[in-house]
Every structure is written in structure tokens, then in C-alpha cells.
Amino acid sequence: MTGSDIRQRFLDYFGQRGHRIVRSSSLVPGNDPTLLFTNAGMNQFKDVFTGQEKRDYTRAATSQKCVRAGGKHNDLDNVGYTRRHHTFFEMLGNFSFGDYFKQDAIAFAWDLITKDYGLPKDRLYVTVFETDDEAAEIWHKQEGVPLDRIYRFGEKDNFWQMGDTGPCGPCTEIYIDQGAGQGCGSASCMPGCDCSRFTEIWNLVFMQFNRDSAGVLTPLPRPSIDTGMGLERIAAILQGKHDNYDTDTLRALVLASAEATGQDPDGPFRASHRVVADHLRSSAFLMAD
Ligand code: SER
């Protein structure tokens, strides 16, 4: 599947299950002084989660243009040197505004990746927030994920928040094992390790609170769902690549940089070509927006 096929399959899947397909919002948020650039699919729905804004739908799905080049979610220094960091990327997401919650969000995600995308269950792992017994039980009893493939982590890994303020909540993440050959070899290597063995594919956030500037958490009017899956990462996995820059969308730009500069795409300027490919996407879409 090309990147475009993967995006379309995602939107079709959720469209067929009652979700409104909403266009990506601008990379420059219109009405949010807390945010310089759009950094997640949920940004355009922030006020819907808090109940300040009403829409005529309670389920949505998007492929959102995102830039993470500063602030809380910032990958800038890694770009070019790692296989999966970008300043610009697309986030595939489904959202429930007080409609379905944990059970259905987990069922949809598992169904899509194991059936429609055909990922082998025996390479998948999940993580949940340390006290979230409910999510662990859904993964185990409803989806049949073995207990030894369900890891529990604290706030740093399994509690998502947009920034210092705004909607937030515990989350559950799906990881794929890329094989011991991609790993650090450590006996304690597991999902969440910094090496390339376990790749996080999808983050499902159980939106339950709004954090104010004093850090106080207030429950949202209704429990909601915000998910995000990086298109470039899932494309690498489905295209059998270990590197996002080898997928169809990014490799074309790396090759264009190599051609324009007369330098081997995989030679000594490899990282530079990747920085060029990444930053071209960020700057082109930022200028367009
Ligand atoms: N908002 C969450 C994230 O950015 C899930 O979409 O990871």
C-alpha cells in the first residue's frame, strides 16, 4: 500500500463506522494562543472536548498535518539522524466526543490494524496507564492480548496532554516488534525502550480531564476519545521498511535532494538529505497554510 492508500483505508474504515471525515485543519492554529503550530489531530477539536463548542457529529476521523518543532512535543534535534522523527508528519486519528469510550476505541484500533492492515498479532504489544485496570482488561478479555504483552507505565509514557493546559487523559499505546535484529540487545528491552526494536504505532487517549494554568485537573463534561497514528510510521511498517525515510512519500524527496546536489542519497550526506526532505515538507505546508 502507498501512503495514500493507507490514509484512505483509515478514513474509509472510520467513515463506515459513523465517523464524520473532517479535513485537516491549518498548521497555524486559528484560535489557540497556547499553540504556535498544530501538533496533534485533537487540536482542532479542543473546544469540543471541553464542551465549549458543539458540532453536529459526535464521531470524527482526520488525517491531520502536524508540525512538532518546538514546545512540549518537540523532535527537531532528532530529525535526520533517526529513522522515525520528523518536524512535519501526518497524524491519522479517530475521535469520540462523549460517544464511545475505551471498549470501542480499542476494538476499532485492533480490528483495523490486524484485519484491514493485516499486522500479525504475535508481533503486537500494548501499554496502559499504570492504574488503568479497565483498559488492561479490555485488551486481554475483549481482544485476547496475552497478559505478558500488556505493559503498564506511568505519567511520562501513558498520560497524554496537549501542552501545559488543555484536554488530557490516560492513554494506551500499541507497539510492533520489529525483531531482535533492530534492537539494542539489552535484556530489559521492551516497548518504550529508546532503540528501534519496538515501534509505537498508535496512541489512544482516554480524554477525561481539562488541565488549567494552575495545573488543576477538572473532569471533562463527557469521557471522550482522541487517537493518533503517525502515517509515516505505519507506512514504513506496511511497506516492510525499517526507516520512515524509505517509504514512498519521503524517499522521493530524499532522491530529489540527492539529485539536486549531486550527492549519494545514502552516502556521507545521508542525514542532510533527510533533513532537507523533512524541512521541505514543513516549510511547504506552513507556507501553504
Ligand atoms: N493526541 C495524541 C497524540 O498526539 C493522540 O492523538 O499522540
PDB file of C-alpha atoms and ligand atoms in Angstrom:
ATOM      1  CA  MET A   1       0.000   0.000   0.000  1.00  0.00           C
ATOM      2  CA  THR A   2       1.207   3.504  -0.778  1.00  0.00           C
ATOM      3  CA  GLY A   3       0.977   6.238   1.836  1.00  0.00           C
ATOM      4  CA  SER A   4      -2.150   7.495   0.061  1.00  0.00           C
ATOM      5  CA  ASP A   5      -3.759   4.032   0.159  1.00  0.00           C
ATOM      6  CA  ILE A   6      -3.050   3.715   3.876  1.00  0.00           C
ATOM      7  CA  ARG A   7      -4.555   7.133   4.615  1.00  0.00           C
ATOM      8  CA  GLN A   8      -7.646   6.353   2.528  1.00  0.00           C
ATOM      9  CA  ARG A   9      -8.122   2.949   4.142  1.00  0.00           C
ATOM     10  CA  PHE A  10      -8.042   4.585   7.575  1.00  0.00           C
ATOM     11  CA  LEU A  11     -10.592   7.254   6.672  1.00  0.00           C
ATOM     12  CA  ASP A  12     -12.863   4.714   4.930  1.00  0.00           C
ATOM     13  CA  TYR A  13     -12.719   2.393   7.937  1.00  0.00           C
ATOM     14  CA  PHE A  14     -13.940   5.065  10.320  1.00  0.00           C
ATOM     15  CA  GLY A  15     -16.303   6.644   7.795  1.00  0.00           C
ATOM     16  CA  GLN A  16     -18.080   3.270   7.525  1.00  0.00           C
ATOM     17  CA  ARG A  17     -18.444   3.254  11.305  1.00  0.00           C
ATOM     18  CA  GLY A  18     -20.329   6.518  11.665  1.00  0.00           C
ATOM     19  CA  HIS A  19     -17.404   8.978  11.813  1.00  0.00           C
ATOM     20  CA  ARG A  20     -17.539  12.347  10.042  1.00  0.00           C
ATOM     21  CA  ILE A  21     -14.431  12.692   7.869  1.00  0.00           C
ATOM     22  CA  VAL A  22     -13.120  16.141   8.707  1.00  0.00           C
ATOM     23  CA  ARG A  23     -10.453  17.968   6.696  1.00  0.00           C
ATOM     24  CA  SER A  24      -7.074  18.569   8.264  1.00  0.00           C
ATOM     25  CA  SER A  25      -7.038  21.963   9.952  1.00  0.00           C
ATOM     26  CA  SER A  26      -4.381  24.564   9.167  1.00  0.00           C
ATOM     27  CA  LEU A  27      -0.888  24.119  10.614  1.00  0.00           C
ATOM     28  CA  VAL A  28      -1.298  27.603  12.038  1.00  0.00           C
ATOM     29  CA  PRO A  29      -3.992  27.320  14.730  1.00  0.00           C
ATOM     30  CA  GLY A  30      -6.645  29.996  14.286  1.00  0.00           C
ATOM     31  CA  ASN A  31      -7.840  30.464  17.817  1.00  0.00           C
ATOM     32  CA  ASP A  32      -5.353  28.978  20.233  1.00  0.00           C
ATOM     33  CA  PRO A  33      -2.802  31.303  21.824  1.00  0.00           C
ATOM     34  CA  THR A  34      -1.220  28.319  23.656  1.00  0.00           C
ATOM     35  CA  LEU A  35      -0.021  26.754  20.409  1.00  0.00           C
ATOM     36  CA  LEU A  36       2.316  28.015  17.683  1.00  0.00           C
ATOM     37  CA  PHE A  37       1.778  25.155  15.207  1.00  0.00           C
ATOM     38  CA  THR A  38      -0.781  22.354  15.088  1.00  0.00           C
ATOM     39  CA  ASN A  39       0.881  19.385  16.801  1.00  0.00           C
ATOM     40  CA  ALA A  40      -1.891  16.773  17.047  1.00  0.00           C
ATOM     41  CA  GLY A  41      -5.141  15.709  15.435  1.00  0.00           C
ATOM     42  CA  MET A  42      -7.114  16.740  18.501  1.00  0.00           C
ATOM     43  CA  ASN A  43      -6.116  20.422  18.333  1.00  0.00           C
ATOM     44  CA  GLN A  44      -8.990  21.446  16.083  1.00  0.00           C
ATOM     45  CA  PHE A  45     -11.403  19.672  18.465  1.00  0.00           C
ATOM     46  CA  LYS A  46     -10.009  21.087  21.706  1.00  0.00           C
ATOM     47  CA  ASP A  47     -13.121  23.149  22.490  1.00  0.00           C
ATOM     48  CA  VAL A  48     -15.400  20.250  21.528  1.00  0.00           C
ATOM     49  CA  PHE A  49     -13.728  18.053  24.158  1.00  0.00           C
ATOM     50  CA  THR A  50     -14.157  20.716  26.841  1.00  0.00           C
ATOM     51  CA  GLY A  51     -17.814  21.259  25.896  1.00  0.00           C
ATOM     52  CA  GLN A  52     -17.304  24.915  24.889  1.00  0.00           C
ATOM     53  CA  GLU A  53     -18.143  24.150  21.263  1.00  0.00           C
ATOM     54  CA  LYS A  54     -20.854  21.880  19.813  1.00  0.00           C
ATOM     55  CA  ARG A  55     -20.694  20.113  16.452  1.00  0.00           C
ATOM     56  CA  ASP A  56     -23.414  18.230  14.625  1.00  0.00           C
ATOM     57  CA  TYR A  57     -21.469  14.965  14.952  1.00  0.00           C
ATOM     58  CA  THR A  58     -20.053  13.011  17.891  1.00  0.00           C
ATOM     59  CA  ARG A  59     -17.541  10.884  15.946  1.00  0.00           C
ATOM     60  CA  ALA A  60     -14.854  12.165  13.619  1.00  0.00           C
ATOM     61  CA  ALA A  61     -11.774  10.962  11.746  1.00  0.00           C
ATOM     62  CA  THR A  62      -8.973  13.007  10.217  1.00  0.00           C
ATOM     63  CA  SER A  63      -5.574  12.889   8.631  1.00  0.00           C
ATOM     64  CA  GLN A  64      -4.048  15.926  10.294  1.00  0.00           C
ATOM     65  CA  LYS A  65      -0.981  17.846   9.130  1.00  0.00           C
ATOM     66  CA  CYS A  66       1.257  18.342  12.177  1.00  0.00           C
ATOM     67  CA  VAL A  67       4.474  20.208  12.906  1.00  0.00           C
ATOM     68  CA  ARG A  68       6.485  19.411  16.020  1.00  0.00           C
ATOM     69  CA  ALA A  69       9.448  21.770  16.007  1.00  0.00           C
ATOM     70  CA  GLY A  70       9.338  23.284  19.469  1.00  0.00           C
ATOM     71  CA  GLY A  71       7.353  23.348  22.687  1.00  0.00           C
ATOM     72  CA  LYS A  72       6.172  20.331  24.624  1.00  0.00           C
ATOM     73  CA  HIS A  73       6.185  17.889  21.716  1.00  0.00           C
ATOM     74  CA  ASN A  74       9.492  18.584  20.019  1.00  0.00           C
ATOM     75  CA  ASP A  75      11.512  16.190  17.870  1.00  0.00           C
ATOM     76  CA  LEU A  76      13.605  18.747  15.996  1.00  0.00           C
ATOM     77  CA  ASP A  77      17.052  17.646  17.176  1.00  0.00           C
ATOM     78  CA  ASN A  78      16.419  14.037  16.179  1.00  0.00           C
ATOM     79  CA  VAL A  79      15.359  14.780  12.622  1.00  0.00           C
ATOM     80  CA  GLY A  80      17.675  13.316  10.010  1.00  0.00           C
ATOM     81  CA  TYR A  81      19.553  11.132  12.482  1.00  0.00           C
ATOM     82  CA  THR A  82      16.802   8.705  13.476  1.00  0.00           C
ATOM     83  CA  ARG A  83      14.540   6.528  11.385  1.00  0.00           C
ATOM     84  CA  ARG A  84      11.301   7.940  12.557  1.00  0.00           C
ATOM     85  CA  HIS A  85      11.447  11.545  13.660  1.00  0.00           C
ATOM     86  CA  HIS A  86      10.038  14.418  11.667  1.00  0.00           C
ATOM     87  CA  THR A  87       9.118  18.037  12.140  1.00  0.00           C
ATOM     88  CA  PHE A  88       6.236  17.552   9.676  1.00  0.00           C
ATOM     89  CA  PHE A  89       4.093  14.441   9.716  1.00  0.00           C
ATOM     90  CA  GLU A  90       0.522  13.339   9.204  1.00  0.00           C
ATOM     91  CA  MET A  91      -1.459  12.016  12.116  1.00  0.00           C
ATOM     92  CA  LEU A  92      -4.328   9.636  11.422  1.00  0.00           C
ATOM     93  CA  GLY A  93      -6.924   9.916  14.163  1.00  0.00           C
ATOM     94  CA  ASN A  94     -10.420   8.954  15.214  1.00  0.00           C
ATOM     95  CA  PHE A  95     -12.327  10.916  17.821  1.00  0.00           C
ATOM     96  CA  SER A  96     -15.350  10.413  20.021  1.00  0.00           C
ATOM     97  CA  PHE A  97     -16.921  13.424  21.686  1.00  0.00           C
ATOM     98  CA  GLY A  98     -18.799  11.808  24.549  1.00  0.00           C
ATOM     99  CA  ASP A  99     -19.911   8.983  22.247  1.00  0.00           C
ATOM    100  CA  TYR A 100     -17.946   5.698  22.503  1.00  0.00           C
ATOM    101  CA  PHE A 101     -15.149   5.214  25.040  1.00  0.00           C
ATOM    102  CA  LYS A 102     -12.447   2.661  25.880  1.00  0.00           C
ATOM    103  CA  GLN A 103     -14.150  -0.528  24.723  1.00  0.00           C
ATOM    104  CA  ASP A 104     -14.983   0.607  21.211  1.00  0.00           C
ATOM    105  CA  ALA A 105     -11.824   2.669  20.749  1.00  0.00           C
ATOM    106  CA  ILE A 106      -9.711  -0.398  21.479  1.00  0.00           C
ATOM    107  CA  ALA A 107     -11.916  -2.661  19.348  1.00  0.00           C
ATOM    108  CA  PHE A 108     -11.712  -0.315  16.322  1.00  0.00           C
ATOM    109  CA  ALA A 109      -7.943   0.083  16.567  1.00  0.00           C
ATOM    110  CA  TRP A 110      -7.251  -3.640  16.947  1.00  0.00           C
ATOM    111  CA  ASP A 111      -9.644  -4.556  14.143  1.00  0.00           C
ATOM    112  CA  LEU A 112      -8.164  -2.033  11.717  1.00  0.00           C
ATOM    113  CA  ILE A 113      -4.529  -2.913  12.266  1.00  0.00           C
ATOM    114  CA  THR A 114      -4.907  -6.683  12.488  1.00  0.00           C
ATOM    115  CA  LYS A 115      -7.556  -7.180   9.777  1.00  0.00           C
ATOM    116  CA  ASP A 116      -7.556  -4.256   7.310  1.00  0.00           C
ATOM    117  CA  TYR A 117      -3.820  -3.571   7.626  1.00  0.00           C
ATOM    118  CA  GLY A 118      -3.085  -7.244   8.323  1.00  0.00           C
ATOM    119  CA  LEU A 119      -0.435  -6.799  11.023  1.00  0.00           C
ATOM    120  CA  PRO A 120       0.412 -10.099  12.750  1.00  0.00           C
ATOM    121  CA  LYS A 121      -0.964 -10.211  16.302  1.00  0.00           C
ATOM    122  CA  ASP A 122       2.081 -12.065  17.550  1.00  0.00           C
ATOM    123  CA  ARG A 123       4.258  -9.008  16.880  1.00  0.00           C
ATOM    124  CA  LEU A 124       1.981  -6.551  18.696  1.00  0.00           C
ATOM    125  CA  TYR A 125       2.258  -5.284  22.280  1.00  0.00           C
ATOM    126  CA  VAL A 126       0.244  -2.714  24.212  1.00  0.00           C
ATOM    127  CA  THR A 127       0.875  -0.366  27.105  1.00  0.00           C
ATOM    128  CA  VAL A 128      -1.647   1.128  29.510  1.00  0.00           C
ATOM    129  CA  PHE A 129      -1.534   3.745  32.283  1.00  0.00           C
ATOM    130  CA  GLU A 130      -0.323   2.124  35.500  1.00  0.00           C
ATOM    131  CA  THR A 131      -3.670   2.272  37.294  1.00  0.00           C
ATOM    132  CA  ASP A 132      -5.893   1.629  34.275  1.00  0.00           C
ATOM    133  CA  ASP A 133      -7.103  -1.904  35.069  1.00  0.00           C
ATOM    134  CA  GLU A 134     -10.121  -1.347  32.838  1.00  0.00           C
ATOM    135  CA  ALA A 135      -8.042  -0.815  29.681  1.00  0.00           C
ATOM    136  CA  ALA A 136      -5.797  -3.774  30.525  1.00  0.00           C
ATOM    137  CA  GLU A 137      -8.841  -5.964  30.957  1.00  0.00           C
ATOM    138  CA  ILE A 138     -10.355  -4.853  27.651  1.00  0.00           C
ATOM    139  CA  TRP A 139      -7.116  -5.677  25.841  1.00  0.00           C
ATOM    140  CA  HIS A 140      -6.928  -9.067  27.475  1.00  0.00           C
ATOM    141  CA  LYS A 141     -10.545 -10.243  27.671  1.00  0.00           C
ATOM    142  CA  GLN A 142     -12.100  -8.480  24.698  1.00  0.00           C
ATOM    143  CA  GLU A 143      -9.202  -8.662  22.227  1.00  0.00           C
ATOM    144  CA  GLY A 144      -7.307 -11.659  23.578  1.00  0.00           C
ATOM    145  CA  VAL A 145      -3.963  -9.908  24.024  1.00  0.00           C
ATOM    146  CA  PRO A 146      -1.887 -12.118  26.357  1.00  0.00           C
ATOM    147  CA  LEU A 147      -1.184 -10.572  29.767  1.00  0.00           C
ATOM    148  CA  ASP A 148       2.569 -10.724  29.239  1.00  0.00           C
ATOM    149  CA  ARG A 149       2.174  -8.403  26.239  1.00  0.00           C
ATOM    150  CA  ILE A 150       0.387  -5.722  28.251  1.00  0.00           C
ATOM    151  CA  TYR A 151       2.788  -3.307  29.946  1.00  0.00           C
ATOM    152  CA  ARG A 152       1.912  -0.616  32.489  1.00  0.00           C
ATOM    153  CA  PHE A 153       3.695   2.725  32.558  1.00  0.00           C
ATOM    154  CA  GLY A 154       3.348   5.982  34.481  1.00  0.00           C
ATOM    155  CA  GLU A 155       2.501   9.535  33.526  1.00  0.00           C
ATOM    156  CA  LYS A 156       5.528  10.135  31.346  1.00  0.00           C
ATOM    157  CA  ASP A 157       4.547   7.434  28.859  1.00  0.00           C
ATOM    158  CA  ASN A 158       0.866   6.776  29.321  1.00  0.00           C
ATOM    159  CA  PHE A 159      -0.782  10.067  30.179  1.00  0.00           C
ATOM    160  CA  TRP A 160      -1.163  12.396  27.230  1.00  0.00           C
ATOM    161  CA  GLN A 161      -1.603  16.134  27.324  1.00  0.00           C
ATOM    162  CA  MET A 162      -1.537  18.630  24.529  1.00  0.00           C
ATOM    163  CA  GLY A 163       0.523  21.214  26.418  1.00  0.00           C
ATOM    164  CA  ASP A 164       0.691  22.783  29.850  1.00  0.00           C
ATOM    165  CA  THR A 165      -3.047  23.352  29.656  1.00  0.00           C
ATOM    166  CA  GLY A 166      -5.948  21.733  27.804  1.00  0.00           C
ATOM    167  CA  PRO A 167      -7.677  18.358  27.468  1.00  0.00           C
ATOM    168  CA  CYS A 168      -5.715  15.349  28.685  1.00  0.00           C
ATOM    169  CA  GLY A 169      -6.061  11.820  29.978  1.00  0.00           C
ATOM    170  CA  PRO A 170      -4.536   8.376  30.397  1.00  0.00           C
ATOM    171  CA  CYS A 171      -3.649   6.591  27.203  1.00  0.00           C
ATOM    172  CA  THR A 172      -2.933   3.168  25.800  1.00  0.00           C
ATOM    173  CA  GLU A 173      -0.366   2.602  23.070  1.00  0.00           C
ATOM    174  CA  ILE A 174       0.093  -0.148  20.503  1.00  0.00           C
ATOM    175  CA  TYR A 175       3.637  -1.228  19.637  1.00  0.00           C
ATOM    176  CA  ILE A 176       5.018  -3.563  16.996  1.00  0.00           C
ATOM    177  CA  ASP A 177       8.099  -5.718  17.498  1.00  0.00           C
ATOM    178  CA  GLN A 178      10.453  -5.066  14.570  1.00  0.00           C
ATOM    179  CA  GLY A 179      12.611  -8.026  15.546  1.00  0.00           C
ATOM    180  CA  ALA A 180      15.628  -8.530  17.797  1.00  0.00           C
ATOM    181  CA  GLY A 181      17.876  -7.534  14.883  1.00  0.00           C
ATOM    182  CA  GLN A 182      16.570  -3.967  15.157  1.00  0.00           C
ATOM    183  CA  GLY A 183      17.067  -3.789  18.912  1.00  0.00           C
ATOM    184  CA  CYS A 184      19.679  -2.732  21.436  1.00  0.00           C
ATOM    185  CA  GLY A 185      20.162  -6.301  22.660  1.00  0.00           C
ATOM    186  CA  SER A 186      19.548  -5.368  26.271  1.00  0.00           C
ATOM    187  CA  ALA A 187      17.760  -7.988  28.386  1.00  0.00           C
ATOM    188  CA  SER A 188      15.396  -5.254  29.569  1.00  0.00           C
ATOM    189  CA  CYS A 189      14.487  -4.093  26.037  1.00  0.00           C
ATOM    190  CA  MET A 190      10.698  -3.788  25.849  1.00  0.00           C
ATOM    191  CA  PRO A 191       8.018  -1.474  24.451  1.00  0.00           C
ATOM    192  CA  GLY A 192       9.044   2.042  25.376  1.00  0.00           C
ATOM    193  CA  CYS A 193      12.792   1.330  25.003  1.00  0.00           C
ATOM    194  CA  ASP A 194      14.605   4.061  23.048  1.00  0.00           C
ATOM    195  CA  CYS A 195      16.032   1.616  20.490  1.00  0.00           C
ATOM    196  CA  SER A 196      14.300   0.707  17.232  1.00  0.00           C
ATOM    197  CA  ARG A 197      13.009  -2.742  18.149  1.00  0.00           C
ATOM    198  CA  PHE A 198       9.574  -1.802  19.494  1.00  0.00           C
ATOM    199  CA  THR A 199       7.927   0.906  17.416  1.00  0.00           C
ATOM    200  CA  GLU A 200       4.927   2.755  18.773  1.00  0.00           C
ATOM    201  CA  ILE A 201       2.213   2.682  16.158  1.00  0.00           C
ATOM    202  CA  TRP A 202      -0.879   4.160  17.691  1.00  0.00           C
ATOM    203  CA  ASN A 203      -1.762   6.194  20.765  1.00  0.00           C
ATOM    204  CA  LEU A 204      -5.341   6.014  22.076  1.00  0.00           C
ATOM    205  CA  VAL A 205      -6.060   8.749  24.596  1.00  0.00           C
ATOM    206  CA  PHE A 206      -8.960   8.421  27.008  1.00  0.00           C
ATOM    207  CA  MET A 207      -9.742  12.119  27.301  1.00  0.00           C
ATOM    208  CA  GLN A 208     -11.160  12.705  30.742  1.00  0.00           C
ATOM    209  CA  PHE A 209      -9.760  15.981  32.114  1.00  0.00           C
ATOM    210  CA  ASN A 210      -9.018  19.591  31.301  1.00  0.00           C
ATOM    211  CA  ARG A 211      -5.856  20.991  32.882  1.00  0.00           C
ATOM    212  CA  ASP A 212      -5.911  24.702  33.756  1.00  0.00           C
ATOM    213  CA  SER A 213      -2.934  27.058  34.075  1.00  0.00           C
ATOM    214  CA  ALA A 214      -2.659  26.279  37.793  1.00  0.00           C
ATOM    215  CA  GLY A 215      -2.285  22.584  36.887  1.00  0.00           C
ATOM    216  CA  VAL A 216      -5.677  21.629  38.307  1.00  0.00           C
ATOM    217  CA  LEU A 217      -7.477  18.779  36.529  1.00  0.00           C
ATOM    218  CA  THR A 218     -11.221  19.198  36.022  1.00  0.00           C
ATOM    219  CA  PRO A 219     -13.247  16.286  34.594  1.00  0.00           C
ATOM    220  CA  LEU A 220     -14.493  16.862  31.026  1.00  0.00           C
ATOM    221  CA  PRO A 221     -18.268  17.003  30.598  1.00  0.00           C
ATOM    222  CA  ARG A 222     -18.172  13.546  28.983  1.00  0.00           C
ATOM    223  CA  PRO A 223     -15.367  10.972  28.641  1.00  0.00           C
ATOM    224  CA  SER A 224     -14.050  11.148  25.074  1.00  0.00           C
ATOM    225  CA  ILE A 225     -11.538   9.557  22.722  1.00  0.00           C
ATOM    226  CA  ASP A 226      -8.594  11.058  20.845  1.00  0.00           C
ATOM    227  CA  THR A 227      -6.310   8.764  18.879  1.00  0.00           C
ATOM    228  CA  GLY A 228      -3.232   9.374  16.785  1.00  0.00           C
ATOM    229  CA  MET A 229      -1.251   7.119  14.479  1.00  0.00           C
ATOM    230  CA  GLY A 230       1.698   8.505  12.515  1.00  0.00           C
ATOM    231  CA  LEU A 231       1.104   7.895   8.814  1.00  0.00           C
ATOM    232  CA  GLU A 232       4.839   7.776   8.079  1.00  0.00           C
ATOM    233  CA  ARG A 233       5.401   5.086  10.722  1.00  0.00           C
ATOM    234  CA  ILE A 234       2.536   2.830   9.749  1.00  0.00           C
ATOM    235  CA  ALA A 235       3.572   3.267   6.099  1.00  0.00           C
ATOM    236  CA  ALA A 236       7.104   2.088   6.918  1.00  0.00           C
ATOM    237  CA  ILE A 237       5.740  -0.976   8.686  1.00  0.00           C
ATOM    238  CA  LEU A 238       3.258  -1.872   5.950  1.00  0.00           C
ATOM    239  CA  GLN A 239       5.837  -1.273   3.230  1.00  0.00           C
ATOM    240  CA  GLY A 240       8.326  -3.554   5.010  1.00  0.00           C
ATOM    241  CA  LYS A 241      10.817  -0.739   5.687  1.00  0.00           C
ATOM    242  CA  HIS A 242      12.642  -0.092   8.913  1.00  0.00           C
ATOM    243  CA  ASP A 243      13.014   3.582   8.165  1.00  0.00           C
ATOM    244  CA  ASN A 244      10.262   6.153   7.565  1.00  0.00           C
ATOM    245  CA  TYR A 245      12.553   7.901   5.072  1.00  0.00           C
ATOM    246  CA  ASP A 246      12.462   4.793   2.879  1.00  0.00           C
ATOM    247  CA  THR A 247       8.677   4.959   2.383  1.00  0.00           C
ATOM    248  CA  ASP A 248       7.232   6.123  -0.924  1.00  0.00           C
ATOM    249  CA  THR A 249       6.387   9.666   0.191  1.00  0.00           C
ATOM    250  CA  LEU A 250       9.729  10.514   1.818  1.00  0.00           C
ATOM    251  CA  ARG A 251      12.145   8.547  -0.358  1.00  0.00           C
ATOM    252  CA  ALA A 252      11.091  10.596  -3.383  1.00  0.00           C
ATOM    253  CA  LEU A 253      12.190  13.782  -1.599  1.00  0.00           C
ATOM    254  CA  VAL A 254      15.475  12.265  -0.400  1.00  0.00           C
ATOM    255  CA  LEU A 255      16.219  11.270  -4.010  1.00  0.00           C
ATOM    256  CA  ALA A 256      15.299  14.746  -5.258  1.00  0.00           C
ATOM    257  CA  SER A 257      17.721  16.286  -2.736  1.00  0.00           C
ATOM    258  CA  ALA A 258      20.427  13.841  -3.845  1.00  0.00           C
ATOM    259  CA  GLU A 259      19.846  14.681  -7.480  1.00  0.00           C
ATOM    260  CA  ALA A 260      19.819  18.445  -6.940  1.00  0.00           C
ATOM    261  CA  THR A 261      23.087  18.343  -5.007  1.00  0.00           C
ATOM    262  CA  GLY A 262      24.827  15.561  -6.931  1.00  0.00           C
ATOM    263  CA  GLN A 263      25.400  13.656  -3.679  1.00  0.00           C
ATOM    264  CA  ASP A 264      24.720   9.976  -2.987  1.00  0.00           C
ATOM    265  CA  PRO A 265      21.354   9.725  -1.154  1.00  0.00           C
ATOM    266  CA  ASP A 266      22.813   7.121   1.218  1.00  0.00           C
ATOM    267  CA  GLY A 267      26.377   8.437   1.383  1.00  0.00           C
ATOM    268  CA  PRO A 268      28.079  10.863   3.772  1.00  0.00           C
ATOM    269  CA  PHE A 269      25.282  13.424   3.365  1.00  0.00           C
ATOM    270  CA  ARG A 270      22.536  10.956   4.220  1.00  0.00           C
ATOM    271  CA  ALA A 271      21.358  12.854   7.299  1.00  0.00           C
ATOM    272  CA  SER A 272      21.426  16.145   5.385  1.00  0.00           C
ATOM    273  CA  HIS A 273      19.205  14.770   2.615  1.00  0.00           C
ATOM    274  CA  ARG A 274      16.752  13.611   5.250  1.00  0.00           C
ATOM    275  CA  VAL A 275      16.743  16.999   6.964  1.00  0.00           C
ATOM    276  CA  VAL A 276      16.105  18.618   3.577  1.00  0.00           C
ATOM    277  CA  ALA A 277      13.244  16.181   2.841  1.00  0.00           C
ATOM    278  CA  ASP A 278      11.689  16.777   6.248  1.00  0.00           C
ATOM    279  CA  HIS A 279      12.106  20.551   6.344  1.00  0.00           C
ATOM    280  CA  LEU A 280      10.805  20.920   2.779  1.00  0.00           C
ATOM    281  CA  ARG A 281       7.564  19.327   3.843  1.00  0.00           C
ATOM    282  CA  SER A 282       7.263  21.527   6.946  1.00  0.00           C
ATOM    283  CA  SER A 283       8.049  24.747   5.146  1.00  0.00           C
ATOM    284  CA  ALA A 284       5.904  23.952   2.089  1.00  0.00           C
ATOM    285  CA  PHE A 285       2.839  23.144   4.154  1.00  0.00           C
ATOM    286  CA  LEU A 286       3.413  26.025   6.577  1.00  0.00           C
ATOM    287  CA  MET A 287       3.656  28.463   3.668  1.00  0.00           C
ATOM    288  CA  ALA A 288       0.549  26.954   2.078  1.00  0.00           C
ATOM    289  CA  ASP A 289      -1.355  27.404   5.321  1.00  0.00           C
TER     290      ASP A 289
HETATM  291  N1  SER B   1      -3.184  13.386  20.928  1.00  0.00           N
HETATM  292  C1  SER B   1      -2.488  12.139  20.986  1.00  0.00           C
HETATM  293  C2  SER B   1      -1.107  12.244  20.398  1.00  0.00           C
HETATM  294  O1  SER B   1      -0.762  13.248  19.842  1.00  0.00           O
HETATM  295  C3  SER B   1      -3.281  11.072  20.267  1.00  0.00           C
HETATM  296  O2  SER B   1      -3.683  11.553  19.056  1.00  0.00           O
HETATM  297  O3  SER B   1      -0.365  11.302  20.485  1.00  0.00           O
END
